Amino acid sequence: MYDVKRHLAEVRASLPQDVKLVAVSKFHPNDYIMAAYECGQRIFGESHEQELAKKQTSLPADIEWHFIGHLQTNKVKYIAPYISMIEAVDSLRLLKEINKQAARYGRVIRVLLELHVAQETSKYGLSPDDCRQLLADGEWRELKNVQICGLMAMATFTDDKQQVAAEFQQAADLFDELKAQYFAEDDAFCERSWGMSDDYPIALQHGSTMVRIGTTIFGPRVY
Ligand SMILES: *Cc1c(COP(=O)(O)O)cnc(C)c1O
């Protein structure tokens, strides 16, 4: 078995104390997750609803599951009872559906707005202007069963470290702008989820409070 415990310890040692680690366990088996769990890891990230459903029912109940992938509105109802955070909200429509399903279960679901800063056109997410528009529109204020906790972003997949740094900084700047304009009084709006296995050291230099790391902890995914 891949040495999850050793790799997890190495990742942890490389993170500042106050940065949250989401261990991205998609496509990895339950025994890998349990190895990390036994080391005290509690936040795990998954990006497919059916895979998550299977894992959630068979693994310890105190795991905090973060949904980090693209979420279709018709799938929200399946994860609403237990999901700890939905990181990739990229439309008002999705936000409203999360609110509706959270209300059914008497929950408040924490979410991040997914910001698109990468150059790749294939990635989901809100452009900075879409993000401003969504908040300016104000309808989100009526949604009492979701709590917007910050932003999530992915950088372009490239070896150009300056470009990656510029994209994370763009996300950090937008976070500051939105914090000042809409969330100055709201302590819950505090998360900047950026940084994956290949780029998290750069992300940490640009305000990341939460990193989502899979491969470095669990090894290559077997699809
Ligand atoms: C898969 C995934 C990750 C983890 O990527 P690694 O390169 O394996 O660390 C992080 N964030 C999102 C949104 C992902 O889909």
Short mmCIF file of C-alpha atoms and ligand atoms in Angstrom, two decimals:
data_model
loop_
_atom_site.label_atom_id
_atom_site.label_comp_id
_atom_site.label_asym_id
_atom_site.label_seq_id
_atom_site.Cartn_x
_atom_site.Cartn_y
_atom_site.Cartn_z
CA MET A 1 0.00 0.00 0.00
CA TYR A 2 1.06 3.54 -0.77
CA ASP A 3 2.44 5.17 2.38
CA VAL A 4 -0.38 7.61 2.99
CA LYS A 5 0.65 8.32 6.59
CA ARG A 6 4.16 9.37 5.68
CA HIS A 7 3.06 11.57 2.79
CA LEU A 8 0.30 13.16 4.85
CA ALA A 9 2.82 13.97 7.58
CA GLU A 10 5.13 15.58 5.02
CA VAL A 11 2.35 17.71 3.60
CA ARG A 12 1.28 18.79 7.07
CA ALA A 13 4.82 19.73 7.99
CA SER A 14 4.92 22.02 4.96
CA LEU A 15 1.75 23.93 5.90
CA PRO A 16 1.43 26.87 8.27
CA GLN A 17 -0.59 26.00 11.42
CA ASP A 18 -3.65 27.99 10.46
CA VAL A 19 -4.05 26.65 6.91
CA LYS A 20 -6.75 23.99 6.55
CA LEU A 21 -5.93 20.84 4.65
CA VAL A 22 -8.56 19.21 2.47
CA ALA A 23 -7.30 15.71 1.66
CA VAL A 24 -8.64 15.07 -1.82
CA SER A 25 -9.60 11.41 -1.79
CA LYS A 26 -11.50 11.09 -5.09
CA PHE A 27 -10.75 7.78 -6.84
CA HIS A 28 -8.89 6.52 -3.77
CA PRO A 29 -10.16 3.57 -1.71
CA ASN A 30 -11.57 3.69 1.80
CA ASP A 31 -8.46 2.16 3.37
CA TYR A 32 -6.40 5.10 2.13
CA ILE A 33 -8.90 7.49 3.67
CA MET A 34 -8.82 5.52 6.92
CA ALA A 35 -5.02 5.70 7.01
CA ALA A 36 -5.26 9.49 6.89
CA TYR A 37 -8.16 9.47 9.36
CA GLU A 38 -6.07 7.51 11.85
CA CYS A 39 -3.54 10.36 11.69
CA GLY A 40 -6.24 12.81 12.69
CA GLN A 41 -7.24 14.04 9.24
CA ARG A 42 -10.94 14.91 9.19
CA ILE A 43 -11.54 17.05 6.09
CA PHE A 44 -11.74 15.09 2.83
CA GLY A 45 -12.59 16.33 -0.65
CA GLU A 46 -14.59 14.46 -3.27
CA SER A 47 -15.88 15.51 -6.65
CA HIS A 48 -18.40 12.86 -7.69
CA GLU A 49 -21.72 12.54 -5.94
CA GLN A 50 -22.11 8.75 -6.26
CA GLU A 51 -18.58 7.99 -5.15
CA LEU A 52 -19.02 10.33 -2.21
CA ALA A 53 -22.34 8.74 -1.25
CA LYS A 54 -20.71 5.30 -1.04
CA LYS A 55 -17.82 6.56 1.03
CA GLN A 56 -19.96 8.67 3.32
CA THR A 57 -22.12 5.74 4.36
CA SER A 58 -19.20 3.42 5.03
CA LEU A 59 -16.71 5.75 6.73
CA PRO A 60 -16.73 7.49 10.15
CA ALA A 61 -19.51 10.00 10.68
CA ASP A 62 -17.21 12.74 11.95
CA ILE A 63 -15.50 13.14 8.58
CA GLU A 64 -16.15 16.59 7.13
CA TRP A 65 -16.80 16.08 3.43
CA HIS A 66 -16.09 18.91 1.05
CA PHE A 67 -17.60 18.71 -2.40
CA ILE A 68 -14.92 20.17 -4.66
CA GLY A 69 -16.10 19.28 -8.16
CA HIS A 70 -18.67 20.65 -10.52
CA LEU A 71 -22.06 20.01 -8.94
CA GLN A 72 -25.17 19.62 -11.06
CA THR A 73 -28.27 21.13 -9.50
CA ASN A 74 -30.13 17.80 -9.67
CA LYS A 75 -27.44 16.17 -7.50
CA VAL A 76 -27.60 18.65 -4.64
CA LYS A 77 -30.39 16.78 -2.89
CA TYR A 78 -28.23 13.68 -2.45
CA ILE A 79 -25.42 15.42 -0.59
CA ALA A 80 -27.45 18.07 1.24
CA PRO A 81 -28.07 15.94 4.37
CA TYR A 82 -24.42 15.64 5.30
CA ILE A 83 -22.08 17.76 3.18
CA SER A 84 -19.83 20.02 5.25
CA MET A 85 -18.88 22.47 2.50
CA ILE A 86 -19.64 22.85 -1.21
CA GLU A 87 -16.58 24.52 -2.65
CA ALA A 88 -17.47 25.08 -6.25
CA VAL A 89 -20.62 27.18 -6.50
CA ASP A 90 -20.60 28.80 -9.90
CA SER A 91 -24.14 30.12 -10.37
CA LEU A 92 -26.98 31.72 -8.46
CA ARG A 93 -29.15 28.85 -9.64
CA LEU A 94 -26.92 26.33 -7.88
CA LEU A 95 -26.75 28.50 -4.77
CA LYS A 96 -30.55 28.66 -4.64
CA GLU A 97 -30.87 24.91 -5.04
CA ILE A 98 -28.37 24.31 -2.23
CA ASN A 99 -30.39 26.70 -0.07
CA LYS A 100 -33.62 24.88 -0.86
CA GLN A 101 -32.22 21.43 -0.11
CA ALA A 102 -30.43 22.63 3.03
CA ALA A 103 -33.74 24.03 4.29
CA ARG A 104 -35.39 20.64 3.81
CA TYR A 105 -32.89 19.18 6.25
CA GLY A 106 -32.90 22.15 8.60
CA ARG A 107 -29.27 22.85 7.84
CA VAL A 108 -27.10 25.79 6.86
CA ILE A 109 -24.64 24.61 4.23
CA ARG A 110 -21.32 26.41 3.93
CA VAL A 111 -20.24 27.20 0.40
CA LEU A 112 -17.46 28.89 -1.53
CA LEU A 113 -17.90 30.75 -4.78
CA GLU A 114 -15.73 29.23 -7.48
CA LEU A 115 -13.74 31.90 -9.22
CA HIS A 116 -12.40 31.33 -12.69
CA VAL A 117 -8.94 32.87 -12.99
CA ALA A 118 -7.16 30.22 -15.09
CA GLN A 119 -6.62 30.65 -18.80
CA GLU A 120 -8.07 27.27 -19.70
CA THR A 121 -11.56 27.66 -21.07
CA SER A 122 -12.61 24.17 -20.01
CA LYS A 123 -12.72 24.99 -16.32
CA TYR A 124 -15.92 25.95 -14.56
CA GLY A 125 -16.31 28.96 -12.37
CA LEU A 126 -17.41 32.57 -12.19
CA SER A 127 -15.36 35.28 -13.82
CA PRO A 128 -14.48 38.13 -11.43
CA ASP A 129 -17.28 40.17 -13.00
CA ASP A 130 -19.79 37.31 -12.72
CA CYS A 131 -18.83 37.06 -9.09
CA ARG A 132 -19.33 40.80 -8.50
CA GLN A 133 -22.64 40.62 -10.34
CA LEU A 134 -23.92 37.70 -8.30
CA LEU A 135 -23.26 39.57 -5.07
CA ALA A 136 -24.44 42.97 -6.35
CA ASP A 137 -27.73 41.35 -7.37
CA GLY A 138 -28.41 40.79 -3.68
CA GLU A 139 -30.71 37.77 -3.95
CA TRP A 140 -28.16 35.69 -2.03
CA ARG A 141 -28.99 37.71 1.07
CA GLU A 142 -32.41 36.05 1.19
CA LEU A 143 -30.91 32.57 1.21
CA LYS A 144 -30.86 31.75 4.89
CA ASN A 145 -29.73 28.14 4.55
CA VAL A 146 -26.44 28.80 2.81
CA GLN A 147 -23.46 30.61 4.20
CA ILE A 148 -20.96 32.04 1.75
CA CYS A 149 -17.59 31.45 3.39
CA GLY A 150 -15.20 32.72 0.74
CA LEU A 151 -13.73 31.89 -2.64
CA MET A 152 -12.24 28.85 -4.32
CA ALA A 153 -9.94 29.06 -7.32
CA MET A 154 -7.76 26.89 -9.53
CA ALA A 155 -4.76 28.17 -11.44
CA THR A 156 -3.84 27.27 -14.99
CA PHE A 157 -2.04 23.94 -15.30
CA THR A 158 1.36 25.27 -16.38
CA ASP A 159 5.01 25.27 -15.36
CA ASP A 160 5.00 29.06 -15.54
CA LYS A 161 5.15 29.88 -11.82
CA GLN A 162 4.70 33.59 -12.41
CA GLN A 163 1.45 33.01 -14.19
CA VAL A 164 0.18 30.74 -11.41
CA ALA A 165 1.21 33.35 -8.84
CA ALA A 166 -0.56 36.11 -10.78
CA GLU A 167 -3.77 34.08 -10.93
CA PHE A 168 -3.77 33.33 -7.20
CA GLN A 169 -3.06 36.99 -6.51
CA GLN A 170 -5.99 37.95 -8.71
CA ALA A 171 -8.17 35.69 -6.58
CA ALA A 172 -6.74 37.17 -3.37
CA ASP A 173 -7.41 40.70 -4.59
CA LEU A 174 -11.00 39.87 -5.47
CA PHE A 175 -11.47 38.24 -2.08
CA ASP A 176 -10.32 41.48 -0.39
CA GLU A 177 -12.61 43.56 -2.56
CA LEU A 178 -15.68 41.40 -1.85
CA LYS A 179 -14.84 41.12 1.83
CA ALA A 180 -14.74 44.91 2.14
CA GLN A 181 -17.84 45.47 0.06
CA TYR A 182 -20.18 42.73 1.28
CA PHE A 183 -18.74 40.77 4.18
CA ALA A 184 -16.86 43.27 6.34
CA GLU A 185 -19.10 42.36 9.31
CA ASP A 186 -19.24 38.66 8.52
CA ASP A 187 -16.47 36.62 10.13
CA ALA A 188 -17.59 33.48 8.29
CA PHE A 189 -16.40 34.94 4.99
CA CYS A 190 -12.76 34.08 5.56
CA GLU A 191 -11.73 31.18 3.32
CA ARG A 192 -9.48 31.36 0.29
CA SER A 193 -9.33 27.84 -1.08
CA TRP A 194 -6.45 27.70 -3.53
CA GLY A 195 -3.52 25.37 -3.97
CA MET A 196 -3.31 21.73 -5.11
CA SER A 197 -0.43 19.23 -5.10
CA ASP A 198 1.61 21.02 -7.75
CA ASP A 199 1.00 24.62 -6.86
CA TYR A 200 0.14 24.91 -3.18
CA PRO A 201 3.49 26.42 -2.13
CA ILE A 202 2.72 29.30 -4.51
CA ALA A 203 -0.88 29.52 -3.30
CA LEU A 204 0.31 29.90 0.30
CA GLN A 205 2.27 32.98 -0.74
CA HIS A 206 -0.93 34.48 -2.11
CA GLY A 207 -3.30 34.30 0.80
CA SER A 208 -4.52 30.70 0.72
CA THR A 209 -6.27 29.58 3.92
CA MET A 210 -7.29 26.17 2.61
CA VAL A 211 -5.40 23.82 0.29
CA ARG A 212 -6.89 20.86 -1.57
CA ILE A 213 -4.25 18.18 -1.94
CA GLY A 214 -4.76 14.73 -3.42
CA THR A 215 -1.84 13.24 -5.32
CA THR A 216 0.89 14.26 -2.88
CA ILE A 217 -0.96 12.54 -0.03
CA PHE A 218 -2.51 9.51 -1.74
CA GLY A 219 -0.36 8.95 -4.82
CA PRO A 220 -1.52 8.90 -8.42
CA ARG A 221 -5.24 8.35 -8.95
CA VAL A 222 -6.30 5.16 -10.72
CA TYR A 223 -9.27 6.06 -12.90
C1 LIG B 1 -8.63 16.66 -7.93
C2 LIG B 1 -8.71 18.02 -7.38
C3 LIG B 1 -7.74 18.52 -6.50
C4 LIG B 1 -6.51 17.74 -6.07
O1 LIG B 1 -5.56 17.67 -7.09
P1 LIG B 1 -4.10 17.05 -6.84
O2 LIG B 1 -3.31 17.58 -7.99
O3 LIG B 1 -4.25 15.57 -6.87
O4 LIG B 1 -3.62 17.55 -5.53
C5 LIG B 1 -7.91 19.79 -5.99
N1 LIG B 1 -8.99 20.55 -6.32
C6 LIG B 1 -9.92 20.12 -7.18
C7 LIG B 1 -11.06 21.01 -7.51
C8 LIG B 1 -9.81 18.86 -7.74
O5 LIG B 1 -10.76 18.44 -8.59
#
